[in-house]
Coordinates of C-alpha atoms in Angstrom, one line a residue:
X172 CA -86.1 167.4 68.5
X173 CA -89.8 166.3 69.2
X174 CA -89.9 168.4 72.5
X175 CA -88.8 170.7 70.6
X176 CA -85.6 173.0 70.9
X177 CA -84.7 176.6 71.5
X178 CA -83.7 178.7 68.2
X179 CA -80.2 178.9 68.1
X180 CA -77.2 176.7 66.3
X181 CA -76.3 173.1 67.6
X182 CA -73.9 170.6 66.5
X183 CA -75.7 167.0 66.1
X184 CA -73.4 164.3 66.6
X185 CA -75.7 161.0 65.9
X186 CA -78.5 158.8 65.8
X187 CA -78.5 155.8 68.6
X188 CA -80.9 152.5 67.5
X189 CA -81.2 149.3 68.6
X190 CA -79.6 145.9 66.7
X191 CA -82.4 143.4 65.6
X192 CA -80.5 140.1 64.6
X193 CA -80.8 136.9 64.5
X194 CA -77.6 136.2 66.6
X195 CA -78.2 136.6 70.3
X196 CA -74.9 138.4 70.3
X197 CA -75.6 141.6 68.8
X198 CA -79.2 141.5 69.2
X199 CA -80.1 144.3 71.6
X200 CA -76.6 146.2 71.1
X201 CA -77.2 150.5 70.5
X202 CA -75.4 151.2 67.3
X203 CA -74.2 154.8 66.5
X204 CA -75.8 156.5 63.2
X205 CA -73.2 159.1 62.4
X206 CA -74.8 162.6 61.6
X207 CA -71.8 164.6 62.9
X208 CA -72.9 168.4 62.0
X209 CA -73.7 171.9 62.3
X210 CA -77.6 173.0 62.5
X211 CA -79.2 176.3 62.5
X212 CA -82.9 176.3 64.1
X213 CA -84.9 179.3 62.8
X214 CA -88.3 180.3 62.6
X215 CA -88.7 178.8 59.5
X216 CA -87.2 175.5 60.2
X217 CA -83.8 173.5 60.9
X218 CA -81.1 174.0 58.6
X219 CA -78.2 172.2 58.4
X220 CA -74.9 174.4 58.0
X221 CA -72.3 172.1 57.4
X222 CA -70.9 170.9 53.7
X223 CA -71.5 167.3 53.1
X224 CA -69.0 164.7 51.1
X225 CA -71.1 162.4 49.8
X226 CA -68.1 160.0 48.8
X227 CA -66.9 160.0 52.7
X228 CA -70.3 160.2 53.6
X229 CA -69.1 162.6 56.1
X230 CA -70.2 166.5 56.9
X231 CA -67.2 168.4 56.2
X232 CA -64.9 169.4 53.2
X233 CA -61.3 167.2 54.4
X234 CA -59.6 170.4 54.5
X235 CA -57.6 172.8 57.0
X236 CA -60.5 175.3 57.2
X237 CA -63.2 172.8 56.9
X238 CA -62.0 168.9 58.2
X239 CA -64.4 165.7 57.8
X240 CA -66.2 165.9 61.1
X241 CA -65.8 163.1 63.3
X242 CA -68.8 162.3 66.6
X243 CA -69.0 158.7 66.6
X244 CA -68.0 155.3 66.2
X245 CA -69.9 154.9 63.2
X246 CA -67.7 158.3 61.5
X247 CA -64.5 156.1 62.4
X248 CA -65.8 153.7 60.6
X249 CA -66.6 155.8 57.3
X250 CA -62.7 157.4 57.4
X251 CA -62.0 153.5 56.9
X252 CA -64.1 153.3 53.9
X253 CA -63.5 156.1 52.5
X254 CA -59.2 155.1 52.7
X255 CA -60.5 151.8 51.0
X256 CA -62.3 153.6 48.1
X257 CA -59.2 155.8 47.7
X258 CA -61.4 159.0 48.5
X259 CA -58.0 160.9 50.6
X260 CA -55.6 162.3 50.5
X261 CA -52.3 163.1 52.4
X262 CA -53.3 166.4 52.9
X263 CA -57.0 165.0 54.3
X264 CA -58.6 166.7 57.6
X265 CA -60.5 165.1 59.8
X266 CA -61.3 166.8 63.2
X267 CA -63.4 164.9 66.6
X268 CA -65.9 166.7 68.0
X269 CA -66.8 164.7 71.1
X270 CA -65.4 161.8 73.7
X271 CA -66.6 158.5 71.4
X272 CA -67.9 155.7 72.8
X273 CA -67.0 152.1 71.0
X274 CA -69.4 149.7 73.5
X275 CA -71.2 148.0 71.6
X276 CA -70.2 148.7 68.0
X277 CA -70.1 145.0 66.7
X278 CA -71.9 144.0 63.9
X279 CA -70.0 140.7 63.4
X280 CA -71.4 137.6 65.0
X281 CA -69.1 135.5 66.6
X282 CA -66.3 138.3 66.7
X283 CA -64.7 138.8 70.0
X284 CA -63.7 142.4 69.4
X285 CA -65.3 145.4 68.4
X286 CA -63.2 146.7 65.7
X287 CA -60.8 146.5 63.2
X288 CA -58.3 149.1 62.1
X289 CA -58.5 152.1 60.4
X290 CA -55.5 151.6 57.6
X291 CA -56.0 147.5 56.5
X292 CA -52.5 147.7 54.7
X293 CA -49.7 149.3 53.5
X294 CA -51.6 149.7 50.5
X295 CA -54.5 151.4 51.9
X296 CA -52.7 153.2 55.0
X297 CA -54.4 155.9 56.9
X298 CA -52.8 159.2 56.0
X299 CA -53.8 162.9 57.0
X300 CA -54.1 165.0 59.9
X301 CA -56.4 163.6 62.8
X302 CA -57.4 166.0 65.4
X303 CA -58.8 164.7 68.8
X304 CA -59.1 168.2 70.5
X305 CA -59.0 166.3 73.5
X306 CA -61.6 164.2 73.1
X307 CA -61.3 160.6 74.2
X308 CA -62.0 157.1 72.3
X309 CA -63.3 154.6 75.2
X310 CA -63.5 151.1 75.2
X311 CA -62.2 149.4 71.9
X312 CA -61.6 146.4 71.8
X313 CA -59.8 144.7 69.2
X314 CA -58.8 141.0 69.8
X315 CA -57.2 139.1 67.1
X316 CA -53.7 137.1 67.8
X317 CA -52.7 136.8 64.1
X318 CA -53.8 140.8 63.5
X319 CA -50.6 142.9 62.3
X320 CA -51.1 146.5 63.0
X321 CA -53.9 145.9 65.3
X322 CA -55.2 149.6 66.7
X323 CA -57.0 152.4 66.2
X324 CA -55.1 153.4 63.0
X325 CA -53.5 150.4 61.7
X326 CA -51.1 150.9 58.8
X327 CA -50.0 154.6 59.0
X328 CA -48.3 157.1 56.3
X329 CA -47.2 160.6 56.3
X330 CA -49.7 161.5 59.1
X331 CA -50.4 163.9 61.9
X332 CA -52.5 162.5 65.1
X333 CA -52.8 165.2 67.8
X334 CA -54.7 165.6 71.2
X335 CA -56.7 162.1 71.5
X336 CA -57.0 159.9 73.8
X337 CA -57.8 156.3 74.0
X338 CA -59.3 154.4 77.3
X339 CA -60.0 151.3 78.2
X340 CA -58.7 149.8 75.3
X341 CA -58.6 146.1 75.1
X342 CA -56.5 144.8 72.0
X343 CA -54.8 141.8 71.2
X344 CA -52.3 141.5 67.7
X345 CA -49.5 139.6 66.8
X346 CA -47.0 142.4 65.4
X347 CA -47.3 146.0 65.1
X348 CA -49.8 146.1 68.1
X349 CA -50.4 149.0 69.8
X350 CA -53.6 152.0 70.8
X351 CA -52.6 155.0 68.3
X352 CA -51.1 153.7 65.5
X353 CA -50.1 150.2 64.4
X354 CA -47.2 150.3 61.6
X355 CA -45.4 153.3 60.5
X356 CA -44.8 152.9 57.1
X357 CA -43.5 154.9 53.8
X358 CA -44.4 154.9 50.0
X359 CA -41.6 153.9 47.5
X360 CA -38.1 155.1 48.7
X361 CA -39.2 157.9 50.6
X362 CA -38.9 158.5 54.4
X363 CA -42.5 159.8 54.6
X364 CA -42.4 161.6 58.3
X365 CA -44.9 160.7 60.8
X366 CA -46.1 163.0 63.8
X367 CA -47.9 162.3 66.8
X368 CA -48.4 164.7 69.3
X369 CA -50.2 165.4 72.9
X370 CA -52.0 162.1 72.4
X371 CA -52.6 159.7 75.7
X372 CA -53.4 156.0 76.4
X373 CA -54.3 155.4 79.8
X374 CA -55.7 152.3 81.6
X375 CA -55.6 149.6 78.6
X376 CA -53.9 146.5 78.0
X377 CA -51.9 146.2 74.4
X378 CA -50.4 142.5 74.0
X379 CA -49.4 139.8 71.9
X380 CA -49.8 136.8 73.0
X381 CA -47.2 134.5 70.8
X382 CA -43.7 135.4 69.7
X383 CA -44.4 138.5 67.5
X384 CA -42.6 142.0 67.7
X385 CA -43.1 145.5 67.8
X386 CA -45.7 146.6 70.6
X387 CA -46.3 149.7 72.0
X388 CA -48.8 152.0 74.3
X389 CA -48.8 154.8 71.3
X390 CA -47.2 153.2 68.3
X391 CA -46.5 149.4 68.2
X392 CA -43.8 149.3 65.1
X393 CA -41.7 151.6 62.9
X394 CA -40.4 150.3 58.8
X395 CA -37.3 150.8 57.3
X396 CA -36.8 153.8 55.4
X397 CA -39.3 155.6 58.0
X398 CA -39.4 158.8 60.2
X399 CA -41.6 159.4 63.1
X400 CA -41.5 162.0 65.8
X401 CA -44.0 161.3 69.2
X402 CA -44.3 164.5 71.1
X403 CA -45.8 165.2 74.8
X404 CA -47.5 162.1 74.7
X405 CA -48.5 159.9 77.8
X406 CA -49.5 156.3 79.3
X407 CA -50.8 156.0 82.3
X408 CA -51.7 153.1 84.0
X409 CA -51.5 150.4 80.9
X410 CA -50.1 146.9 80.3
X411 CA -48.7 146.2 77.4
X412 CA -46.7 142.7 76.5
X413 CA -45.2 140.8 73.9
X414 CA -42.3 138.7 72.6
X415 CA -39.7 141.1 71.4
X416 CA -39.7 145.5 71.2
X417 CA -42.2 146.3 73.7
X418 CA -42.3 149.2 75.1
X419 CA -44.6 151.6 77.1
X420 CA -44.7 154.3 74.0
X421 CA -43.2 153.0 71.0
X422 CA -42.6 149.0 70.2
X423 CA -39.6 148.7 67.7
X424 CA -38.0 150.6 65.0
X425 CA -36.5 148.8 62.6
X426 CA -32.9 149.5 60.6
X427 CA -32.8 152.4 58.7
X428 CA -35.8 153.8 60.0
X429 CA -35.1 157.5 62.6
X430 CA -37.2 157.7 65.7
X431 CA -37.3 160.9 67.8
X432 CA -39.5 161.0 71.1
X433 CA -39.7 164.2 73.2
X434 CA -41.5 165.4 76.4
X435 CA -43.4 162.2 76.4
X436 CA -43.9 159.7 79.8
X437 CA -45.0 156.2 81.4
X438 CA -46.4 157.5 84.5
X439 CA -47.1 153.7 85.5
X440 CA -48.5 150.5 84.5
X441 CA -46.2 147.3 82.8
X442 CA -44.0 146.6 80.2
X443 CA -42.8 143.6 79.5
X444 CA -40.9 141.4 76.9
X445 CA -41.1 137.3 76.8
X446 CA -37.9 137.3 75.6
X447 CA -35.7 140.8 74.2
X448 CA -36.0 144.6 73.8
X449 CA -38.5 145.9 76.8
X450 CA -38.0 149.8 77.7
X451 CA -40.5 151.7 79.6
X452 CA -40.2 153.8 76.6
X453 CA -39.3 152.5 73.7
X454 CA -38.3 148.6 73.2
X455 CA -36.3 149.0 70.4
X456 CA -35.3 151.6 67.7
X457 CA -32.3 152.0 65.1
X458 CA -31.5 155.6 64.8
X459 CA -32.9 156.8 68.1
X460 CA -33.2 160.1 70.1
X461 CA -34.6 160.7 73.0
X462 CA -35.2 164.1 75.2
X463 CA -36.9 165.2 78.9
X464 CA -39.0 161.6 78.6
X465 CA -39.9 159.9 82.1
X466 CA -40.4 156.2 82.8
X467 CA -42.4 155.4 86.5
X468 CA -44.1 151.8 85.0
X469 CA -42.2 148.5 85.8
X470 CA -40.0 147.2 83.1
X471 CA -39.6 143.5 82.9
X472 CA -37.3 141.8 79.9
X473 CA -36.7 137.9 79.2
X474 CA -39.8 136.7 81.2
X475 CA -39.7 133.0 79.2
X476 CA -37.5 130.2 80.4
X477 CA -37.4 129.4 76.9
X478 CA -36.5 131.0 73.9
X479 CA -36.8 130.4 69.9
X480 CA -34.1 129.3 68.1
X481 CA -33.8 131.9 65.8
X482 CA -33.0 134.3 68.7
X483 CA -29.2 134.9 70.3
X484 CA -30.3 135.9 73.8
X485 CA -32.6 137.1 76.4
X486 CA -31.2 140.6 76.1
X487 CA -32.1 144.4 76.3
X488 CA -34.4 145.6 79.1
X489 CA -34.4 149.2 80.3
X490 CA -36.0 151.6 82.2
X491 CA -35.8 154.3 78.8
X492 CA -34.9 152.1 75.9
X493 CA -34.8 148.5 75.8
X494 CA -32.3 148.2 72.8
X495 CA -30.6 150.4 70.1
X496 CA -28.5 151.2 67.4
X497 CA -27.1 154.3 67.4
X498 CA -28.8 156.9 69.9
X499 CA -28.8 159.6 72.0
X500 CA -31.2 159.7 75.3
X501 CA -30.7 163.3 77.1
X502 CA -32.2 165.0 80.2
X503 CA -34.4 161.5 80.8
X504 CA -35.3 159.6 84.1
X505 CA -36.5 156.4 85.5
X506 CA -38.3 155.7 88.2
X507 CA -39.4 152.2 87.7
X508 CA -38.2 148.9 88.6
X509 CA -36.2 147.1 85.7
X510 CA -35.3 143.5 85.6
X511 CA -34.3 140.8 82.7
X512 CA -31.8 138.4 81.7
X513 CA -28.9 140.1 80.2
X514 CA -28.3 143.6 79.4
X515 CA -30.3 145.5 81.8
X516 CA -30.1 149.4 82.5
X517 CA -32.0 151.6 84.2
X518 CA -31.8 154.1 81.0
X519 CA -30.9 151.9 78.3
X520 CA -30.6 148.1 78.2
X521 CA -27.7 147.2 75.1
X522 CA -26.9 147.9 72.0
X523 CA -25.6 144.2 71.0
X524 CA -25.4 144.0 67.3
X525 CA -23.0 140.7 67.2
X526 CA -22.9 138.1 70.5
X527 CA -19.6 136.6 69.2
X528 CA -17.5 138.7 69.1
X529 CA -18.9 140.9 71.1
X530 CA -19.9 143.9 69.4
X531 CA -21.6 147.1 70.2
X532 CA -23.0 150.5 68.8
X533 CA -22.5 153.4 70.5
X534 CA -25.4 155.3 72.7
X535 CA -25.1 158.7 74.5
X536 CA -26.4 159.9 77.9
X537 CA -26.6 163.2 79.0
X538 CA -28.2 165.0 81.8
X539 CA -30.3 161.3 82.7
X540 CA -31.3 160.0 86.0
X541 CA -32.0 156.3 87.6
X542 CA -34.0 156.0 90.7
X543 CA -35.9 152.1 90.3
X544 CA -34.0 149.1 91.2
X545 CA -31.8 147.3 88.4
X546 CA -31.9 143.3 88.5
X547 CA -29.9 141.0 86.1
X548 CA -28.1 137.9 84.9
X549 CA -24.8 139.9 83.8
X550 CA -24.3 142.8 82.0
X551 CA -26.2 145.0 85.0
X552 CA -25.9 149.1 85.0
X553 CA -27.7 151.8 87.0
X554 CA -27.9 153.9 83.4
X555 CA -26.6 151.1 80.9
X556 CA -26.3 147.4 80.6
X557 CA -23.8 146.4 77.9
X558 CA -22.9 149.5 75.1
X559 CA -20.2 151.9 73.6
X560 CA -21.2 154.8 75.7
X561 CA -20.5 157.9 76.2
X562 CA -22.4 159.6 79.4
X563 CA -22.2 163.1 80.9
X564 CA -23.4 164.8 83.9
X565 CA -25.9 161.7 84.8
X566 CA -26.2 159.6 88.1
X567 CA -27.7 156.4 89.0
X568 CA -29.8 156.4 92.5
X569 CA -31.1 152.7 91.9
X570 CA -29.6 149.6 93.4
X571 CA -28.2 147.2 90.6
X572 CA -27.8 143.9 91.0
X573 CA -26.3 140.4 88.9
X574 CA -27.0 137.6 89.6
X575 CA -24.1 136.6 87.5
X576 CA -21.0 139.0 86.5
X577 CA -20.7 142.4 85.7
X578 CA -22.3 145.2 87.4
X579 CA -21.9 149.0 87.4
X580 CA -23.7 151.9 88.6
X581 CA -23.2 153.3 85.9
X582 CA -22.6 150.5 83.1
X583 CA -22.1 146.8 83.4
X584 CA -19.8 146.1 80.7
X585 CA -18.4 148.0 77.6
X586 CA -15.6 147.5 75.5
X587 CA -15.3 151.5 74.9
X588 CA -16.8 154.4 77.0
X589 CA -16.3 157.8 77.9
X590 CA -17.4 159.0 81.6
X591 CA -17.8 161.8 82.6
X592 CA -19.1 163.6 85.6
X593 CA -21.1 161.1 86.8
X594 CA -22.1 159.6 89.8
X595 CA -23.2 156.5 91.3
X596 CA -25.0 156.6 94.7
X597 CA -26.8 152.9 94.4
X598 CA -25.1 149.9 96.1
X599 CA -23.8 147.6 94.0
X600 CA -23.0 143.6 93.7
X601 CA -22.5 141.2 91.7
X602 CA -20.8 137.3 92.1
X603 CA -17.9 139.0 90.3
X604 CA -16.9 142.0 88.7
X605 CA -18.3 145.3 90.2
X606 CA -17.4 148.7 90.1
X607 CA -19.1 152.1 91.0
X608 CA -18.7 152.9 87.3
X609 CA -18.3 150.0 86.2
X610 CA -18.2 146.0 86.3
X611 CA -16.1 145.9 83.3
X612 CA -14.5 148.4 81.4
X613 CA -12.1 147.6 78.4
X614 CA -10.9 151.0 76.9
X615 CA -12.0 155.0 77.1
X616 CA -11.7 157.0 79.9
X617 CA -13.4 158.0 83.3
X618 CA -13.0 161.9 84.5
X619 CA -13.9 163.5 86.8
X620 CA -16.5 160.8 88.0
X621 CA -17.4 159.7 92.3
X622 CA -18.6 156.5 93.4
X623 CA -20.7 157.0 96.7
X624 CA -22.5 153.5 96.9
X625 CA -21.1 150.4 99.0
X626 CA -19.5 147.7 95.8
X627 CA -19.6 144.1 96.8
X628 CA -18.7 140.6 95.4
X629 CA -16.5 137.8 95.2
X630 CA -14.1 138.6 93.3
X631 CA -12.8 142.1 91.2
X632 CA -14.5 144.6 93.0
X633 CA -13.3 147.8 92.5
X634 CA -14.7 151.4 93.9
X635 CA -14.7 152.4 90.0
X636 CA -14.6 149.7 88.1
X637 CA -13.9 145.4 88.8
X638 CA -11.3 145.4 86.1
X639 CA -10.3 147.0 83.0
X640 CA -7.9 147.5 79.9
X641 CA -4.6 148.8 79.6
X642 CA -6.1 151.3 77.0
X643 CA -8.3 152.7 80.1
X644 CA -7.6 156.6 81.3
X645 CA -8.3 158.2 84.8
X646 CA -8.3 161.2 85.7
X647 CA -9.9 163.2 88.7
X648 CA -11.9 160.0 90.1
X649 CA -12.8 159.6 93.8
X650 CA -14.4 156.6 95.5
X651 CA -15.7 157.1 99.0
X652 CA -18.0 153.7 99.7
X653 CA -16.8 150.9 100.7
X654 CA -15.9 148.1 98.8
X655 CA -16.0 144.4 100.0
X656 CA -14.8 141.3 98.7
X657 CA -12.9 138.4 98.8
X658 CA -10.0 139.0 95.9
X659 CA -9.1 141.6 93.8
X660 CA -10.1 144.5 95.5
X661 CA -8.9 148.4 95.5
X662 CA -10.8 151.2 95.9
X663 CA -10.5 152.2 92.3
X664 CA -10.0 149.7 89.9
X665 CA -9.9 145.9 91.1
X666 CA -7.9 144.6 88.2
X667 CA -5.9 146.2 85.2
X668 CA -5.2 144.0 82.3
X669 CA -6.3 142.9 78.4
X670 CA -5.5 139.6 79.5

């Protein structure tokens, strides 16, 4: 403004100055003065055109046709207060007007990170509509390993986040960990919906470094009694880690809580889980569904030799979904590598709710694709690990492999499944029990189904499944591999018994 500047209307977005502290760790840093708004420059001087809120300490109204304003780290920051002061509302606006830098903003000395979230509780949860435009935040970094809901928007409630973008995010939490949005939550008995949509992590790492739960690229963890829907969202390029639920766009939904996730992808990048529930997806979810979603990271599950006591198994890893309750996943592919323990698919890993007896809910595929390799323990499938499933019109491309028994192209083991016009093209092997379809099979029905991939084992190899029930139908099933082993072999079904 001191060289002067043309007449005409600009938008200001904020002041930079220089840190002068007594700790050497901030001295120096370029803090952000937000002054996010419109000006007029006329003849007769500079006006300023936008409505200020002198609670939020923002330039805007909060609403629809006039949203809080948002051009700098130092704005974020004020949406924070202003939730803590109870200043919003769920009906709150807030719109970004530029790509956001976060370098630098620290004004804690000592602290390793450079933020903390927006939403500090359940109590004081961000909620309102968020509008990146497709503007980017770069470079938070948010490192605390006891932190619950450590990301951009921590606790969440009834909101809408569209068209942002976070980069080079660096952020470290114990549970509810993720870029977006930490914990979906709800007020008093009410599923309060959550939306997120055309928002994008790319080229951050998300983790937790000891046994906690729930971490994601978008949303690290889902409440009971919740509802979100993630829409034509992306990660590209991330790692993200942790004990149990992790997964490459949502962490874990827990019971009673519906999940829905649409048109959304893990282009590449890392996802594992130390000990259960890893999906280059989602890790875990209750009530699930899934459409047209792509997975291309790897998926690794059960990474620890050792697990806690308080945990039955180093179970659920998948290319899609880690683990669920009841689901659906349609029109969905993988592309990724998937290994773990037990309970590895290249769609979905299990949906184990008791280890003894063994009991399952039910999952559906439709229309879904695996191409990336499938390694396992037992419980090994080209589309499913262990589950009641029903599938239709799908086919598995990957190799699957167990180390131990049970392996499928299609499923490794299920106590009751329907199949239908699917096929297998991957080899399969296992030390026993493999089928095209698959390695076990104790009730349900196959139709119209072909196996084209070479089966192998030791023993109870069949070229549609190693053995099943006597409560199993067939009908129009073809196997044209070939299938080697050293006992109980056929070119359908290796073994028939409940025995």
């Amino acid at each position: 403004m001191e060289k002067g500047l043309k007449e005409g209307k600009y938008q200001l977005l904020y002041m930079e100055y220089t840190v002068k502290s007594d700790c050497p760790e901030i001295d120096g840093l370029k803090r952000q003065f937000g002054l996010c708004c419109q000006i007029n420059i006329t003849p007769d001087g500079i006006r300023i055109e936008s409505t200020y809120n002198s609670n939020m300490k923002l330039y805007g109204a909060g609403t629809p046709d006039d949203p809080y304003l948002i051009g700098s780290n130092d704005d974020l920051n004020k949406i924070r207060t202003g939730i803590s002061n109870r200043y919003v509302s769920s009906s709150t606006c807030y719109s970004q007007q530029n790509n956001i830098d976060m370098t630098g903003y620290n004004d804690k000395c000592g602290w390793e990170g450079n933020w903390y979230q927006i939403g500090q509780s359940a109590t004081y949860p961000f909620t309102g509509y968020y509008y990146g435009n497709g503007y980017s935040i770069k470079n938070m970094t948010l490192k605390d390993p006891n932190k619950i809901a450590a990301s951009l928007f921590g606790y969440v409630n009834k909101a809408v986040i569209m068209d942002l973008t976070i980069q080079n995010a660096d952020i470290t939490g114990y549970c509810a960990v993720s870029a977006i949005a930490g914990a979906i939550v709800t007020s008093g008995s009410g599923q309060d919906p959550t939306f997120i949509k055309g928002c994008t992590v790319k080229s951050s790492t998300i983790q937790s470094q000891g046994d906690g739960m729930g971490i994601g690229g978008i949303v690290g963890s889902v409440d009971p009694n919740t509802k979100l829907w993630i829409d034509s969202c992306k990660v590209d390029d991330n790692t993200v880690q942790g004990a149990i639920a992790v997964g490459g766009i949502l962490g874990g939904a827990n019971v009673l809580s519906t999940t829905q996730i649409t048109n959304s992808s893990n282009e590449k990048g890392k996802v594992e889980a130390y000990y259960m529930n890893a999906g280059g997806i989602v890790g875990y979810a209750d009530s699930l569904y899934v459409y047209l979603c792509t997975n291309k990271s790897q998926v690794k599950g059960g990474t620890h030799s050792h697990k806690p006591d308080r945990l039955s198994g180093f179970m659920g890893t998948g290319g899609i979904v880690g683990g669920s309750g009841i689901s659906s996943i349609i029109t969905c592919r993988n592309e990724g590598s998937v290994n773990g323990q037990r309970g590895v698919g290249g769609i979905i890993g299990s949906t184990l709710v008791i280890l003894n007896p063994a009991t399952y809910n039910n999952t559906f595929i439709g229309y879904c694709s695996n191409k990336g390799r499938v390694n396992g323990k037992e419980n090994v499938g080209g589309l499913c690990g262990e589950a009641q499933l029903g599938t239709y019109k799908s086919y598995n491309e990957g190799k699957v492999t167990a180390d131990g028994y049970y392996a499928g192209g299609i499923i490794g083991a299920t106590p009751l499944s329907s199949i239908t016009n699917t096929i297998n093209f991957g080899t399969v092997s296992a030390s026993r029990f493999s089928g095209g379809m698959s390695g076990q099979i104790q009730s349900g029905s196959l139709a119209l189904n072909v196996n084209m991939g070479k089966i192998s084992g030791s023993t109870y190899i069949g070229g549609m499944a190693g053995i099943a029930g006597g409560c199993l139908s067939m009908n129009y099933c073809a196997n044209l591999a070939d299938v080697e082993g050293n006992g109980y072999i056929a070119g359908l079904i290796g073994e028939v018994g409940d025995s």
